[in-house]
Each structure stands twice: as structure tokens, then as C-alpha cells.
GROMACS .gro file of C-alpha atoms in nm:
model
  161
    1UNK     CA    1   0.000   0.000   0.000
    2UNK     CA    2   0.131   0.345  -0.095
    3UNK     CA    3   0.175   0.601   0.175
    4UNK     CA    4  -0.020   0.920   0.121
    5UNK     CA    5   0.229   1.204   0.158
    6UNK     CA    6  -0.042   1.470   0.139
    7UNK     CA    7  -0.183   1.403   0.483
    8UNK     CA    8  -0.204   1.704   0.716
    9UNK     CA    9   0.083   1.756   0.956
   10UNK     CA   10   0.009   1.653   1.313
   11UNK     CA   11  -0.092   1.944   1.532
   12UNK     CA   12  -0.038   2.003   1.901
   13UNK     CA   13  -0.252   2.181   2.156
   14UNK     CA   14  -0.097   2.459   2.363
   15UNK     CA   15  -0.090   2.223   2.662
   16UNK     CA   16   0.100   1.960   2.465
   17UNK     CA   17   0.353   2.215   2.342
   18UNK     CA   18   0.391   2.348   2.697
   19UNK     CA   19   0.453   1.998   2.839
   20UNK     CA   20   0.699   1.901   2.567
   21UNK     CA   21   0.890   2.230   2.563
   22UNK     CA   22   0.888   2.311   2.934
   23UNK     CA   23   0.735   2.658   2.895
   24UNK     CA   24   0.403   2.781   3.029
   25UNK     CA   25   0.103   2.814   2.801
   26UNK     CA   26   0.101   3.186   2.881
   27UNK     CA   27   0.460   3.206   2.751
   28UNK     CA   28   0.348   3.042   2.425
   29UNK     CA   29   0.074   3.303   2.390
   30UNK     CA   30   0.328   3.576   2.463
   31UNK     CA   31   0.573   3.439   2.205
   32UNK     CA   32   0.291   3.425   1.954
   33UNK     CA   33   0.191   3.785   2.027
   34UNK     CA   34   0.553   3.887   1.952
   35UNK     CA   35   0.555   3.693   1.624
   36UNK     CA   36   0.812   3.440   1.745
   37UNK     CA   37   0.584   3.140   1.692
   38UNK     CA   38   0.266   3.080   1.497
   39UNK     CA   39  -0.053   2.881   1.542
   40UNK     CA   40  -0.366   2.804   1.351
   41UNK     CA   41  -0.718   2.782   1.487
   42UNK     CA   42  -0.946   2.482   1.470
   43UNK     CA   43  -1.321   2.497   1.409
   44UNK     CA   44  -1.372   2.565   1.781
   45UNK     CA   45  -1.132   2.863   1.759
   46UNK     CA   46  -0.872   2.682   1.971
   47UNK     CA   47  -0.502   2.729   1.899
   48UNK     CA   48  -0.314   2.447   1.732
   49UNK     CA   49   0.059   2.439   1.672
   50UNK     CA   50   0.259   2.239   1.421
   51UNK     CA   51   0.531   2.015   1.565
   52UNK     CA   52   0.788   2.254   1.418
   53UNK     CA   53   0.699   2.506   1.688
   54UNK     CA   54   0.886   2.289   1.940
   55UNK     CA   55   1.213   2.368   1.764
   56UNK     CA   56   1.137   2.742   1.756
   57UNK     CA   57   1.053   2.738   2.128
   58UNK     CA   58   1.381   2.556   2.194
   59UNK     CA   59   1.568   2.827   2.000
   60UNK     CA   60   1.387   3.098   2.198
   61UNK     CA   61   1.478   2.928   2.527
   62UNK     CA   62   1.843   2.895   2.424
   63UNK     CA   63   1.854   3.262   2.327
   64UNK     CA   64   1.694   3.368   2.655
   65UNK     CA   65   1.936   3.154   2.853
   66UNK     CA   66   2.235   3.329   2.697
   67UNK     CA   67   2.075   3.671   2.745
   68UNK     CA   68   1.968   3.754   2.390
   69UNK     CA   69   1.674   4.001   2.401
   70UNK     CA   70   1.347   3.877   2.249
   71UNK     CA   71   1.354   4.165   2.000
   72UNK     CA   72   1.683   4.031   1.865
   73UNK     CA   73   1.543   3.677   1.861
   74UNK     CA   74   1.244   3.802   1.665
   75UNK     CA   75   1.469   3.977   1.412
   76UNK     CA   76   1.679   3.663   1.375
   77UNK     CA   77   1.382   3.429   1.333
   78UNK     CA   78   1.205   3.660   1.088
   79UNK     CA   79   1.379   3.508   0.785
   80UNK     CA   80   1.389   3.154   0.917
   81UNK     CA   81   1.138   2.890   0.808
   82UNK     CA   82   0.846   2.866   1.049
   83UNK     CA   83   0.711   2.538   0.914
   84UNK     CA   84   1.019   2.324   0.864
   85UNK     CA   85   1.341   2.225   1.031
   86UNK     CA   86   1.634   2.465   0.998
   87UNK     CA   87   1.935   2.352   0.803
   88UNK     CA   88   2.280   2.358   0.958
   89UNK     CA   89   2.361   2.660   0.738
   90UNK     CA   90   2.050   2.847   0.859
   91UNK     CA   91   2.137   2.768   1.222
   92UNK     CA   92   2.493   2.891   1.165
   93UNK     CA   93   2.368   3.217   1.017
   94UNK     CA   94   2.129   3.263   1.307
   95UNK     CA   95   2.386   3.201   1.578
   96UNK     CA   96   2.670   3.404   1.425
   97UNK     CA   97   2.490   3.730   1.501
   98UNK     CA   98   2.425   3.613   1.857
   99UNK     CA   99   2.790   3.516   1.898
  100UNK     CA  100   2.892   3.867   1.795
  101UNK     CA  101   2.650   4.018   2.050
  102UNK     CA  102   2.780   3.787   2.322
  103UNK     CA  103   3.143   3.872   2.240
  104UNK     CA  104   3.067   4.244   2.277
  105UNK     CA  105   2.883   4.187   2.605
  106UNK     CA  106   3.165   3.970   2.742
  107UNK     CA  107   3.418   4.239   2.650
  108UNK     CA  108   3.211   4.509   2.823
  109UNK     CA  109   3.153   4.299   3.134
  110UNK     CA  110   3.521   4.205   3.154
  111UNK     CA  111   3.620   4.572   3.135
  112UNK     CA  112   3.364   4.661   3.406
  113UNK     CA  113   3.484   4.375   3.626
  114UNK     CA  114   3.844   4.490   3.590
  115UNK     CA  115   3.748   4.850   3.669
  116UNK     CA  116   3.558   4.726   3.972
  117UNK     CA  117   3.868   4.545   4.097
  118UNK     CA  118   4.051   4.879   4.081
  119UNK     CA  119   3.776   5.048   4.279
  120UNK     CA  120   3.789   4.784   4.546
  121UNK     CA  121   4.163   4.846   4.573
  122UNK     CA  122   4.138   5.223   4.601
  123UNK     CA  123   3.800   5.253   4.771
  124UNK     CA  124   3.753   5.614   4.664
  125UNK     CA  125   3.440   5.602   4.448
  126UNK     CA  126   3.522   5.965   4.374
  127UNK     CA  127   3.258   6.154   4.180
  128UNK     CA  128   3.538   6.329   3.995
  129UNK     CA  129   3.782   6.047   3.926
  130UNK     CA  130   3.597   5.713   3.942
  131UNK     CA  131   3.555   5.558   3.594
  132UNK     CA  132   3.262   5.345   3.714
  133UNK     CA  133   3.067   5.609   3.903
  134UNK     CA  134   3.133   5.893   3.659
  135UNK     CA  135   3.290   5.769   3.332
  136UNK     CA  136   3.475   6.045   3.149
  137UNK     CA  137   3.370   6.295   3.419
  138UNK     CA  138   3.050   6.367   3.223
  139UNK     CA  139   2.880   6.511   3.527
  140UNK     CA  140   3.165   6.750   3.602
  141UNK     CA  141   3.155   6.886   3.247
  142UNK     CA  142   2.803   7.013   3.312
  143UNK     CA  143   2.927   7.235   3.593
  144UNK     CA  144   2.869   7.226   3.965
  145UNK     CA  145   2.539   7.126   4.121
  146UNK     CA  146   2.316   6.825   4.085
  147UNK     CA  147   2.306   6.676   3.736
  148UNK     CA  148   2.114   6.370   3.625
  149UNK     CA  149   2.037   6.169   3.317
  150UNK     CA  150   1.688   6.234   3.184
  151UNK     CA  151   1.606   5.932   2.962
  152UNK     CA  152   1.265   6.076   2.876
  153UNK     CA  153   1.433   6.361   2.693
  154UNK     CA  154   1.709   6.297   2.444
  155UNK     CA  155   1.923   6.090   2.681
  156UNK     CA  156   2.162   6.378   2.750
  157UNK     CA  157   2.262   6.518   3.087
  158UNK     CA  158   2.052   6.801   3.232
  159UNK     CA  159   2.101   7.022   3.534
  160UNK     CA  160   1.840   6.974   3.801
  161UNK     CA  161   1.899   7.312   3.965
   0.00000   0.00000   0.00000
């Protein structure tokens, strides 16, 4: 007997995807609202996911574990196939960008850690000289008096007095 290759792909309920992937159903709904995963609806208007969503959820979990923001995950997954397994080449392309982000973050954190070691040694935490508390003496360049960063404006420093 010939196998019919035109049969519909098996679908999973949100509960099944949650059990198999280890994420909450609410997380699946959130991922879907952000365009990270996709579902269809059955005649009762209930969500149904293809089995391929398990791989996408695994990718999302890996990215979250290494600290990649969901916005970056979304950008990376945008051009990846949603309904089939990724090739090794596609996976390599996806992860190269993340590797670059991680390398930059590691470099920044290493520099901060090393600066912190210096602060522990000197103990000054000087507003004028400390590279961690006041990098580049940005506050001093604004003159005397209280100065703070106003992120609601243009992100520049503003005098508060």
C-alpha cells in the first residue's frame, strides 16, 4: 500500500507544546503575540501548533538563557522557516549574530569587572575620578550642582537646579 504524503501535519494543543517544551502556556501566547511562533485555529477557535513550533521554542529558550533580548530573537527568526526544520547553514547564520552580541557583552563585562577590581583596591568612588561612578567625568563637564540623566528627553545630561 502506498503512503499518502499529502496528509495534514500533526498538530499540538498549547498544553502539549507546553509539556513538551517546558514553557508555560502563557509564555506560548506571549511568544505568539511577539511573532516568534505561529498557530492556527481549529473549528472551535482553539489554537493548534505544528510540531515545528517545538524547535522554535527551543531556539527561543536557548537565546533567553544566553541573554539575547526577544527583539533580537524576533529579528533573527524573521527570515527563518516557520514550518520546517532549519538547516545547519541556517542555524549557523542565526547564531553568528548572537555570537557577535555575546562577544561584545563579554568584552564590556570584563572591562567593568576589571574596573571594579581597581575600585575595590582604592575605595575612593570619587565623583570626579571614578571611571565606574562617573565615566569620562561627564557630570563635572556640566558644571557644579546636581546633574542627572533624563532618559525621557534625548538621553543627555541636564542640570536639576
